Amino acid sequence: MAGIGLPFIMGIGTSVVLRGTISKGVSGPPFLVFMGVALSITAFPVLARILAELKLLTTDVGRMAMSAAAVNDIAAWILLALAIALSGTGSPLVSLWVLLCGAGFVIACVVILPRVFAMMAQRCPDGEPVDEIYVCATLCCVLAAGFVTDTIGIHALFGAFVVGILVPKEGAFAGALVEKVEDLVSGLFLPLYFVSSGLKTNVATIHGAQSWGLLVLVIVTACFGKIVGTVVVSLLCKMPFQEALAVGFLMNTKGLVELIVLNIGRDRKVLNEETFSILVLMAIFTTFITTPIVMAVYKPAKRESKTEYKHRTFERQDPSDQFRLLACFHSSRNIPGLINLIEASRGTEKRQGLCVYALHLMELSERPSAILMVHKARKNGLPFWNKIQQSDSSNQVVVAFEAFRQLSRVVIRPMTAISAIHGMHEDICESADRKRAAMIILPFHKHQRVDGTLETTRIEFRSVNRRVLERATCSVAILVDRGFGGSTHVAASNVSSSITMLFFGGKDDREALAYGARMAEHPGISLTVMRYVAGQNSPGEISTVDLNDGPDSSGISDGEYLAEFRKRIREDGSIKYEEKVVNNPVETAESIRGFSKCNLFLVGRSPEGPVAACLSAKIECSELGSVGNFLTSPEFVTSASVLVVQQYSTEKRSTPRHSTMSSGKVAELPAGEMEEGKMEV
């Protein structure tokens, strides 16, 4: 309210100056109200887009700004209705009559329309096509409301706005309505409206020192009133100064509603051409400065240092500690295999358990409605007012994980990340860092077709996976899902899976082995560990390397780790360990094909040693490594899923390339400073 009140009062003061200079002869009360409204408006849709692109949508600053902007938007429309009523010709009784009729129209809409829309939504169940008669009826309702308010004497836009507030924001009906209308409105009508406003703006009318001085006065007044009013109240509410200043500049955003106010004022002869041009330039300037100033003022990454925690890998001295997973998915297609993988990772009850953060990755495209985007961002994860009502059948993702949480003892916390494709890896890495995850699980960018081949879902997801592998501050795994566990969640008592771990050497393989040992604790899972050792018979094809000597940067050699591992599994009948000496790649490939009937292959991304280096003649997907590429190639026929694991390391990790000899070194880019305040919900 402070962000509305102070600029409104200062706008009235500015109107007095303008009336005495460039706006002589205009009606007093309407001009005062129009100027107050023009300077006090905050553009809700524009603010939502700015916050989303700055990845501040679900931070404290973003939520505060969005809530304040919503209140501001409603207040602006009410004040606009008042200004239009006052600008009408006739006696004050006519203006009073217009206000009363407008209030009666709003009350009638609030009483009648929600019931009508609820009935439409009930007749449009999820998963079924929405009857076009309901979409047409809604559009007719919008047109009728605009006609009524225009007849009353307010404006057609006011009636459409009231109906838009009352339309459902979720469910199949809301989705169909947005899909039918948004492209036409956002792609055609809205740009035409902005073009029309631009053509009406005659900058040439601003000439002389007086006019340019008035432009500066209007800009300074608008910024000062909005920013100071918001900052002062925020500081009184114990908000840190940086956050208060960021909220103040965010609330200074102007947009579509501002242009609507100015166009209506111009059409009703309340604003002349010069005043209209000054106010349009003020709106452009205040919106233009918002993003760079907020980026300069509010930098969460500098306010908080990078999270420090000990367990960034599965390979650790005390395996009884709690494991934290960040499981990412793009759509409901990824959920069954992901849930079954989580079920397999539970471990035994003597452990501290498994904590899973299920991160739904949503692309911030140019199309989504700002209000629906914000609604999706706030609806699951953090406690909210209607927490109980949010896990309904309309959100299949939340329902699936909630059902699994109730059936198992795994702690699952749904989260949502909304960001552009080029910045999605930042959300993933930062969320893993803040949640102290030991491993990030990513879906492969290809899915299995009916004929068994892998088809690319979206090639952009491949770049996301690559960037996460380079920049993550914990271990990373990529799941190539071929229906692991079936198309639905398998109950713990019915789990019966065979997992094969192919061990060639190196810390990635040790990480995969540690994860496999965790899976083997599940009573329905059997693990086979197959270690491949280079033989002495064919020196021209595979060069022999002693893997027992020469520990890597972690200070542990493969021989020492495997010896310790075999001591731990002697009493465990669910784990089978084998070693095989191979002399050429053909023997290695034939041996691996012998395990094609298993349910899941577990491999390291960058295995060390000559056996793995000579396995694949062509590496199509570097994020899977040589072994992963072999297991997903068309030549290798199997229905088994593949989990490719990369262990976190402070060393630089280069992209795996095919060579005849393994370098014996794995690399990783150093983890950069993670920005705080990403789109976690």
XYZ file of C-alpha atoms in Angstrom:
681
model
C 0.000 0.000 0.000
C 2.934 2.331 0.621
C 4.148 1.621 -2.921
C 0.754 2.795 -4.193
C -0.032 5.632 -1.786
C 3.158 7.700 -1.898
C 3.564 7.765 -5.710
C -0.177 8.438 -6.058
C 0.136 11.508 -3.820
C 3.288 12.642 -5.628
C 1.518 12.096 -8.955
C -1.232 14.457 -7.843
C 1.444 17.012 -6.941
C 3.087 16.570 -10.342
C -0.269 17.036 -12.065
C -0.555 20.483 -10.509
C 2.765 21.454 -12.130
C 1.739 19.986 -15.489
C -1.637 21.759 -15.467
C 0.138 25.017 -14.998
C 2.470 24.444 -17.929
C 1.699 21.998 -20.765
C -1.753 20.717 -19.756
C -3.718 23.918 -19.410
C -7.474 23.661 -19.789
C -7.892 19.962 -18.870
C -10.496 18.939 -16.304
C -8.971 19.015 -12.820
C -10.205 15.921 -10.863
C -9.853 13.382 -13.730
C -6.358 14.657 -14.565
C -5.274 14.394 -10.914
C -6.493 10.792 -10.656
C -5.019 9.754 -14.030
C -1.610 11.141 -13.085
C -1.733 9.437 -9.675
C -2.665 6.099 -11.244
C -0.019 6.414 -13.995
C 2.762 6.943 -11.446
C 1.633 4.285 -8.928
C 1.083 1.279 -11.227
C 3.242 -1.873 -11.069
C 3.027 -4.241 -14.060
C 2.332 -7.731 -12.693
C 3.007 -9.780 -15.898
C 6.171 -7.850 -16.740
C 7.421 -8.222 -13.174
C 6.788 -11.985 -13.270
C 8.878 -12.306 -16.431
C 11.727 -10.198 -15.032
C 11.818 -12.219 -11.806
C 11.769 -15.492 -13.740
C 14.651 -14.464 -15.994
C 16.659 -13.233 -12.987
C 15.864 -16.523 -11.166
C 14.318 -14.635 -8.260
C 10.759 -15.843 -8.730
C 10.593 -18.000 -5.612
C 13.049 -16.179 -3.384
C 11.819 -14.056 -0.508
C 12.351 -10.949 -2.624
C 10.450 -12.430 -5.557
C 7.494 -13.637 -3.494
C 7.224 -10.296 -1.714
C 7.383 -8.353 -4.983
C 4.801 -10.596 -6.683
C 2.370 -10.386 -3.772
C 2.708 -6.603 -3.609
C 2.353 -6.322 -7.398
C -0.857 -8.381 -7.335
C -2.380 -6.026 -4.751
C -1.086 -3.073 -6.726
C -2.627 -4.360 -9.945
C -6.079 -4.718 -8.383
C -5.821 -1.271 -6.811
C -4.744 0.209 -10.150
C -7.824 -1.149 -11.911
C -10.088 0.207 -9.188
C -8.444 3.614 -9.402
C -8.687 3.448 -13.194
C -12.417 2.828 -12.936
C -12.657 5.839 -10.629
C -10.662 7.993 -13.062
C -12.844 6.949 -16.006
C -16.001 7.663 -14.031
C -14.734 11.120 -13.114
C -13.705 11.851 -16.700
C -17.222 11.339 -18.046
C -19.319 14.274 -19.109
C -22.228 15.385 -16.971
C -22.928 16.075 -13.323
C -21.221 14.392 -10.343
C -24.340 12.258 -9.977
C -23.502 10.604 -13.299
C -20.027 9.729 -12.052
C -21.533 8.307 -8.862
C -23.991 6.289 -10.924
C -21.133 4.873 -13.041
C -19.199 3.861 -9.906
C -22.238 2.192 -8.339
C -23.056 0.305 -11.534
C -19.423 -0.799 -11.823
C -19.426 -2.046 -8.229
C -22.683 -3.908 -8.854
C -21.210 -5.516 -11.982
C -18.139 -6.727 -10.057
C -20.298 -8.154 -7.251
C -22.543 -9.968 -9.754
C -19.521 -11.468 -11.503
C -17.944 -12.621 -8.232
C -21.206 -14.304 -7.182
C -22.193 -15.945 -10.479
C -19.118 -16.661 -12.605
C -17.072 -18.856 -10.203
C -19.944 -21.348 -10.058
C -20.268 -21.377 -13.838
C -16.534 -21.893 -14.339
C -16.439 -24.592 -11.660
C -19.196 -26.464 -13.508
C -17.222 -26.195 -16.757
C -14.045 -27.409 -15.062
C -15.862 -30.447 -13.603
C -17.056 -31.442 -17.059
C -13.504 -31.267 -18.416
C -11.624 -34.128 -16.673
C -7.872 -34.501 -17.006
C -6.652 -36.633 -19.854
C -9.692 -35.974 -22.066
C -10.132 -33.334 -24.765
C -11.946 -30.200 -23.689
C -15.187 -29.510 -25.525
C -14.786 -26.360 -27.578
C -18.214 -25.154 -26.471
C -16.748 -24.304 -23.056
C -13.912 -22.289 -24.563
C -16.344 -20.431 -26.811
C -18.697 -19.800 -23.878
C -15.809 -18.323 -21.868
C -14.778 -16.027 -24.711
C -18.388 -14.929 -25.165
C -18.514 -14.186 -21.453
C -15.409 -12.005 -21.810
C -16.962 -10.097 -24.723
C -20.271 -9.691 -22.876
C -18.508 -8.379 -19.774
C -16.595 -5.872 -21.897
C -19.834 -4.765 -23.540
C -21.536 -4.281 -20.166
C -18.720 -2.195 -18.673
C -18.457 -0.151 -21.857
C -22.199 0.510 -21.718
C -21.925 1.507 -18.068
C -19.288 4.042 -19.055
C -16.122 2.531 -17.554
C -14.209 0.684 -20.288
C -14.486 -2.648 -22.087
C -11.087 -3.748 -20.743
C -12.325 -3.500 -17.168
C -15.035 -6.121 -17.724
C -12.599 -8.477 -19.460
C -10.140 -8.065 -16.585
C -12.772 -9.009 -13.982
C -13.653 -12.179 -15.904
C -9.967 -13.016 -16.300
C -9.481 -12.884 -12.523
C -12.311 -15.374 -11.974
C -11.289 -17.897 -14.657
C -9.760 -21.100 -13.144
C -5.961 -21.128 -13.180
C -5.365 -24.898 -13.208
C -6.852 -28.061 -14.600
C -7.622 -29.252 -18.115
C -10.122 -26.468 -18.760
C -7.648 -23.718 -17.853
C -4.915 -25.369 -19.934
C -7.167 -25.638 -22.988
C -8.279 -22.025 -22.632
C -4.701 -20.762 -22.470
C -3.669 -22.944 -25.396
C -6.513 -21.666 -27.591
C -6.267 -17.992 -26.730
C -2.716 -17.150 -25.714
C -0.991 -17.452 -29.089
C -3.538 -15.204 -30.746
C -3.500 -12.621 -27.964
C 0.245 -12.658 -27.219
C 1.364 -13.085 -30.818
C -1.023 -10.703 -32.578
C -3.287 -8.500 -30.459
C -0.773 -7.514 -27.789
C 2.004 -6.472 -30.228
C -0.568 -4.512 -32.251
C -1.652 -2.694 -29.093
C 1.936 -1.759 -28.310
C 2.454 -0.638 -31.904
C -0.703 1.475 -31.682
C 0.551 3.085 -28.473
C 3.919 3.746 -30.091
C 2.327 5.399 -33.123
C 0.334 7.668 -30.827
C 3.515 8.745 -29.045
C 4.904 11.834 -30.750
C 8.275 12.518 -29.170
C 8.582 15.650 -31.305
C 5.992 17.312 -29.075
C 8.583 17.287 -26.269
C 10.679 20.281 -27.230
C 12.334 23.015 -25.290
C 13.963 23.045 -21.878
C 10.617 23.214 -20.117
C 9.241 20.011 -21.671
C 12.432 18.034 -21.095
C 12.578 19.346 -17.552
C 9.014 18.145 -16.979
C 9.997 14.722 -18.361
C 12.832 14.508 -15.836
C 10.457 15.662 -13.102
C 7.911 12.966 -13.942
C 10.587 10.223 -14.038
C 12.179 11.311 -10.760
C 8.786 11.631 -9.071
C 7.646 8.205 -10.263
C 10.879 6.469 -9.192
C 11.208 8.349 -5.905
C 7.637 7.727 -4.793
C 7.566 4.045 -5.674
C 11.061 3.147 -4.482
C 11.169 5.232 -1.304
C 7.657 4.238 -0.244
C 8.442 0.525 -0.697
C 11.917 0.658 0.855
C 10.840 2.547 3.998
C 8.010 0.144 4.819
C 10.219 -2.871 4.018
C 12.872 -1.629 6.439
C 10.208 -1.113 9.102
C 9.253 -4.768 8.544
C 12.847 -5.829 9.366
C 13.788 -6.606 5.762
C 17.529 -6.273 4.949
C 18.403 -3.084 3.108
C 19.611 -4.824 -0.089
C 16.422 -6.838 -0.347
C 14.284 -3.798 0.444
C 16.033 -1.803 -2.278
C 15.590 -4.656 -4.769
C 11.863 -4.861 -3.996
C 11.590 -1.086 -4.447
C 13.127 -1.164 -7.927
C 11.095 -4.231 -8.885
C 7.883 -2.479 -7.883
C 8.879 0.378 -10.180
C 8.190 -1.799 -13.245
C 5.605 -0.505 -15.725
C 3.865 -2.389 -18.515
C 0.592 -3.084 -20.284
C -1.734 -1.637 -17.634
C 0.245 1.611 -17.716
C -0.322 1.903 -21.473
C -4.005 1.087 -21.029
C -4.359 3.917 -18.510
C -2.521 6.355 -20.753
C -4.484 5.394 -23.878
C -7.800 5.741 -22.079
C -6.733 9.132 -20.722
C -5.713 10.250 -24.195
C -8.945 9.000 -25.791
C -11.002 10.894 -23.191
C -9.033 14.104 -23.781
C -7.677 14.073 -20.220
C -4.084 13.784 -21.488
C -2.861 15.841 -24.430
C -0.207 14.591 -26.861
C 2.751 16.077 -25.011
C 1.691 14.758 -21.604
C 0.928 11.349 -23.156
C 4.408 11.187 -24.729
C 6.095 12.189 -21.472
C 4.277 9.470 -19.520
C 5.026 6.809 -22.173
C 8.742 7.644 -22.072
C 8.603 7.532 -18.256
C 7.094 4.005 -18.414
C 9.766 2.817 -20.855
C 12.615 4.291 -18.823
C 11.491 2.938 -15.429
C 10.997 -0.563 -16.851
C 14.305 -0.465 -18.727
C 16.361 0.315 -15.616
C 14.755 -2.386 -13.452
C 16.752 -5.443 -14.523
C 20.300 -3.973 -14.494
C 19.754 -2.145 -11.195
C 18.289 -5.212 -9.463
C 21.221 -7.310 -10.741
C 23.650 -4.721 -9.353
C 21.888 -4.210 -6.025
C 20.729 -7.718 -5.133
C 23.371 -10.428 -5.514
C 22.456 -13.433 -3.334
C 25.608 -15.312 -4.369
C 27.737 -12.607 -2.728
C 25.610 -12.493 0.405
C 26.005 -16.176 1.129
C 29.074 -18.284 0.587
C 28.946 -21.615 -1.137
C 27.469 -24.350 1.016
C 30.083 -26.528 2.684
C 29.279 -30.152 3.382
C 31.244 -33.342 3.644
C 29.373 -36.062 1.733
C 29.502 -35.120 -1.952
C 29.905 -38.722 -3.174
C 28.502 -42.196 -2.484
C 31.980 -43.555 -1.891
C 32.655 -42.752 1.766
C 34.186 -44.297 4.857
C 30.918 -44.558 6.801
C 28.213 -45.904 4.459
C 25.623 -45.757 7.261
C 25.259 -41.975 6.911
C 22.163 -40.574 5.260
C 22.294 -40.341 1.476
C 20.807 -37.339 -0.281
C 19.774 -37.551 -3.920
C 18.616 -34.813 -6.261
C 16.485 -36.644 -8.827
C 15.642 -34.502 -11.874
C 12.903 -35.121 -14.433
C 11.409 -33.222 -17.364
C 8.007 -34.872 -17.738
C 5.822 -37.645 -16.391
C 7.552 -40.051 -18.806
C 10.659 -39.974 -16.588
C 8.803 -40.669 -13.333
C 8.227 -44.497 -13.289
C 11.861 -45.408 -13.920
C 13.045 -42.689 -11.543
C 10.782 -43.862 -8.720
C 11.861 -47.476 -9.215
C 15.503 -46.364 -9.111
C 14.820 -44.510 -5.848
C 13.111 -47.615 -4.479
C 16.209 -49.638 -5.325
C 18.414 -47.074 -3.549
C 16.670 -47.230 -0.177
C 19.227 -49.360 1.650
C 18.521 -51.181 4.909
C 16.600 -49.957 7.934
C 19.764 -49.858 10.043
C 20.957 -46.972 7.882
C 19.916 -43.394 8.441
C 17.851 -43.633 5.301
C 17.569 -41.889 1.985
C 16.428 -38.299 1.398
C 15.347 -37.484 -2.150
C 14.673 -34.072 -3.648
C 12.564 -34.566 -6.789
C 13.307 -31.577 -9.027
C 10.821 -30.930 -11.834
C 12.661 -29.094 -14.627
C 10.343 -26.705 -16.446
C 11.487 -24.606 -19.368
C 10.887 -20.877 -19.202
C 9.773 -20.272 -22.770
C 8.310 -17.157 -24.342
C 4.772 -18.558 -24.392
C 3.623 -19.339 -20.841
C 1.195 -16.998 -19.195
C 2.897 -15.093 -16.390
C 0.182 -15.839 -13.857
C 0.106 -19.562 -14.649
C 3.900 -19.635 -14.550
C 3.949 -18.084 -11.077
C 1.170 -20.403 -9.936
C 3.144 -23.457 -11.017
C 6.248 -22.130 -9.323
C 4.541 -21.680 -5.960
C 2.222 -24.658 -5.802
C 4.440 -27.443 -4.455
C 7.409 -27.799 -2.168
C 7.592 -25.031 0.395
C 4.683 -24.674 2.829
C 1.929 -22.534 1.396
C -1.556 -21.590 2.473
C -3.454 -24.345 0.623
C -0.823 -27.043 1.145
C -3.462 -29.757 1.566
C -5.336 -28.819 -1.590
C -2.263 -28.754 -3.780
C -1.652 -32.497 -3.986
C -4.798 -33.120 -6.054
C -5.267 -35.291 -9.093
C -4.478 -32.409 -11.437
C -0.813 -32.575 -10.513
C 0.217 -36.093 -11.439
C 3.840 -35.457 -10.572
C 3.174 -34.507 -6.964
C 0.643 -37.310 -6.585
C 3.122 -39.918 -7.847
C 5.878 -38.909 -5.442
C 3.431 -38.434 -2.561
C 2.088 -41.961 -3.085
C 5.609 -43.387 -3.162
C 6.538 -41.473 -0.001
C 3.586 -42.946 1.857
C 4.348 -46.478 0.660
C 8.042 -46.319 1.555
C 10.167 -44.803 4.280
C 12.030 -42.568 1.851
C 11.773 -38.846 2.490
C 10.773 -37.201 -0.800
C 10.452 -33.464 -1.244
C 9.072 -32.230 -4.571
C 10.713 -29.115 -6.013
C 10.256 -27.102 -9.190
C 12.826 -25.245 -11.265
C 11.651 -22.829 -13.938
C 14.410 -21.493 -16.140
C 15.551 -21.140 -19.710
C 17.388 -24.104 -21.207
C 20.722 -22.278 -21.261
C 20.524 -21.643 -17.498
C 18.825 -24.816 -16.312
C 22.119 -26.413 -15.239
C 22.656 -23.542 -12.804
C 19.378 -24.329 -11.055
C 20.292 -28.011 -10.821
C 23.805 -27.457 -9.490
C 22.756 -24.749 -7.060
C 19.852 -26.832 -5.736
C 22.138 -29.816 -5.195
C 24.637 -27.626 -3.379
C 22.021 -26.056 -1.137
C 20.376 -29.401 -0.340
C 23.779 -31.043 0.298
C 23.104 -33.784 -2.225
C 25.606 -36.592 -2.675
C 24.431 -37.314 -6.211
C 22.389 -35.724 -9.000
C 20.387 -38.107 -11.193
C 19.593 -36.762 -14.669
C 17.366 -38.277 -17.381
C 19.054 -39.073 -20.683
C 17.950 -36.904 -23.608
C 16.736 -39.982 -25.502
C 13.845 -42.313 -24.754
C 13.125 -45.844 -25.929
C 10.736 -46.372 -28.806
C 8.486 -49.381 -29.269
C 11.046 -51.105 -31.509
C 13.699 -50.785 -28.778
C 15.813 -48.059 -30.380
C 16.567 -44.804 -28.604
C 14.927 -41.663 -29.991
C 15.958 -38.101 -29.133
C 13.388 -36.334 -26.977
C 14.908 -32.851 -27.142
C 18.505 -32.243 -28.118
C 18.655 -29.225 -25.752
C 18.508 -31.542 -22.739
C 21.833 -33.017 -23.825
C 23.588 -29.676 -23.329
C 21.972 -29.371 -19.898
C 23.383 -32.763 -18.876
C 26.843 -31.870 -20.170
C 26.956 -28.620 -18.233
C 25.834 -30.333 -15.042
C 28.584 -32.934 -15.454
C 31.128 -30.147 -15.818
C 29.982 -27.882 -12.989
C 28.269 -29.993 -10.332
C 29.810 -30.028 -6.861
C 28.714 -33.604 -6.172
C 28.544 -36.886 -8.048
C 26.306 -37.071 -11.121
C 24.487 -39.994 -12.730
C 22.652 -40.130 -16.073
C 19.822 -42.654 -16.350
C 19.177 -44.168 -19.767
C 15.728 -45.548 -19.007
C 14.522 -48.548 -20.965
C 11.627 -49.208 -18.606
C 13.521 -49.966 -15.394
C 11.058 -51.716 -13.071
C 8.203 -51.389 -15.560
C 5.892 -48.515 -16.425
C 4.582 -48.157 -12.856
C 6.030 -48.111 -9.375
C 6.856 -51.580 -8.066
C 6.097 -52.150 -4.394
C 9.073 -53.040 -2.183
C 7.783 -56.574 -1.596
C 7.526 -57.191 -5.357
C 10.904 -55.833 -6.400
C 13.005 -58.401 -8.219
C 15.811 -56.817 -10.206
C 19.196 -57.939 -11.410
C 21.901 -55.266 -11.589
C 25.247 -55.685 -13.321
C 28.165 -53.425 -12.416
C 30.950 -53.366 -15.016
C 34.218 -52.438 -13.288
C 37.222 -51.357 -15.351
C 39.006 -49.058 -12.919
C 39.067 -45.455 -11.756
C 37.119 -43.330 -9.334
C 33.977 -43.208 -11.473
C 33.811 -46.996 -11.398
C 34.380 -46.992 -7.638
C 31.546 -44.511 -7.227
C 29.262 -46.700 -9.331
C 30.299 -49.724 -7.262
C 29.520 -47.887 -4.017
C 26.079 -47.005 -5.374
C 25.531 -50.597 -6.497
C 26.461 -51.895 -3.046
C 23.821 -49.577 -1.613
C 21.232 -50.977 -4.036
C 22.206 -54.558 -3.184
C 21.001 -54.009 0.386
C 17.445 -54.072 -0.956
C 16.047 -57.603 -0.400
C 14.703 -57.788 -3.969
C 17.914 -56.823 -5.763
C 20.893 -58.942 -6.732
C 24.160 -57.316 -7.810
C 26.811 -58.842 -10.057
C 30.171 -57.071 -10.107
C 32.249 -57.962 -13.162
C 35.821 -56.680 -13.128
C 37.730 -56.728 -16.412
C 41.505 -57.092 -16.393
C 43.760 -56.796 -19.445
C 45.527 -60.011 -20.360
C 49.052 -60.612 -21.693
C 48.216 -62.547 -24.883
C 47.515 -59.753 -27.360
C 49.766 -56.814 -26.644
C 48.921 -55.168 -29.961
C 45.268 -54.764 -29.123
C 45.172 -54.096 -25.375
C 48.144 -52.810 -23.445
C 48.422 -54.236 -19.960
C 48.250 -51.888 -17.022
C 48.512 -52.918 -13.381
C 45.421 -51.417 -11.770
C 46.453 -52.439 -8.254
C 49.260 -49.898 -8.134
C 49.293 -46.162 -8.480
C 46.465 -44.638 -6.460
C 44.672 -41.710 -8.065
C 44.129 -38.253 -6.596
C 41.836 -39.665 -3.897
C 44.722 -41.699 -2.502
C 42.967 -45.049 -3.035
C 43.873 -47.651 -5.631
C 41.334 -49.918 -7.262
C 42.975 -53.007 -5.759
C 42.715 -51.634 -2.216
C 39.105 -50.579 -2.699
C 38.068 -53.905 -4.231
C 39.823 -55.841 -1.471
C 37.912 -53.861 1.133
C 34.695 -54.293 -0.851
C 35.117 -58.081 -1.053
C 35.627 -58.279 2.704
C 32.302 -56.505 3.243
C 30.329 -58.747 0.864
C 31.477 -62.169 2.016
C 28.398 -62.580 4.169
C 26.073 -60.987 1.640
C 24.539 -63.522 -0.718
C 22.942 -60.840 -2.932
C 26.313 -59.684 -4.311
C 28.367 -61.762 -6.712
C 31.914 -60.735 -7.629
C 33.769 -62.007 -10.696
C 36.999 -61.163 -12.518
C 37.624 -61.806 -16.186
C 40.865 -61.480 -18.123
C 40.311 -60.187 -21.653
C 42.833 -59.949 -24.485
C 40.927 -57.885 -27.075
C 37.800 -55.737 -27.413
C 35.840 -58.586 -28.983
C 36.206 -60.716 -25.855
C 35.141 -57.771 -23.711
C 32.058 -57.081 -25.833
C 31.019 -60.741 -25.869
C 31.393 -60.951 -22.111
C 29.222 -57.860 -21.602
C 26.587 -59.246 -23.976
C 26.280 -62.191 -21.639
C 24.664 -59.871 -19.085
C 22.143 -58.349 -21.521
C 19.248 -60.023 -19.695
C 19.768 -58.005 -16.520
C 17.543 -55.076 -15.552
C 20.167 -52.370 -15.036
C 23.774 -51.780 -16.022
C 25.813 -49.675 -13.623
C 28.983 -48.153 -15.112
C 31.390 -45.286 -14.566
C 31.491 -42.406 -17.016
C 35.288 -42.289 -17.354
C 36.651 -45.752 -16.621
C 40.422 -45.964 -16.463
C 42.611 -48.605 -18.010
C 43.101 -49.980 -21.511
C 40.134 -52.376 -21.550
C 37.490 -49.655 -21.486
C 39.492 -47.405 -23.820
C 39.435 -50.030 -26.587
C 35.808 -51.015 -26.090
C 33.945 -48.485 -28.220
C 35.150 -47.470 -31.657
C 32.758 -44.515 -31.766
C 31.612 -42.268 -28.936
C 28.381 -40.610 -29.991
C 27.427 -39.188 -26.582
C 30.453 -38.069 -24.598
C 28.360 -37.643 -21.456
C 27.966 -41.443 -21.286
C 31.645 -42.329 -21.726
C 33.005 -45.242 -23.724
C 31.206 -48.029 -21.841
C 27.918 -46.161 -21.693
C 28.048 -45.533 -25.445
C 28.632 -49.222 -26.082
C 25.664 -50.215 -23.892
C 23.345 -47.730 -25.676
C 24.565 -48.382 -29.219
C 22.222 -50.067 -31.729
C 24.691 -52.977 -32.010
C 24.153 -53.899 -28.349
C 20.697 -55.463 -28.084
C 19.266 -55.314 -24.569
C 16.216 -54.157 -22.629
C 18.322 -53.175 -19.620
C 18.502 -49.568 -18.474
C 21.903 -47.947 -18.001
C 23.058 -45.724 -15.149
C 26.291 -43.850 -15.937
C 27.997 -42.444 -12.836
C 30.583 -39.698 -12.490
C 32.253 -39.170 -9.119
C 32.783 -35.652 -7.811
C 36.377 -34.543 -7.857
C 38.140 -31.253 -7.271
C 40.369 -31.951 -10.287
C 39.528 -30.750 -13.772
C 37.548 -33.298 -15.735
C 37.840 -33.322 -19.486
C 35.228 -34.621 -21.861
C 35.862 -38.333 -22.506
C 37.272 -38.966 -25.949
C 38.007 -42.195 -27.700
C 41.635 -43.233 -27.697
C 43.552 -46.474 -27.877
C 44.997 -45.905 -24.430
C 43.291 -44.535 -21.360
C 45.041 -41.599 -19.798
C 44.218 -42.880 -16.344
C 43.080 -39.393 -15.372
C 39.616 -37.979 -15.035
C 38.867 -34.303 -14.845
C 36.211 -31.894 -13.732
C 35.824 -28.202 -14.079
C 36.133 -26.427 -10.744
C 32.768 -25.653 -9.258
C 32.010 -21.991 -9.698
C 30.205 -19.819 -7.244
C 26.583 -20.907 -7.174
C 23.990 -18.203 -7.313
C 21.465 -18.312 -4.510
C 17.749 -17.755 -4.908
C 17.129 -20.047 -7.844
C 13.697 -21.348 -8.632
C 13.412 -23.851 -5.858
C 9.956 -24.447 -4.549
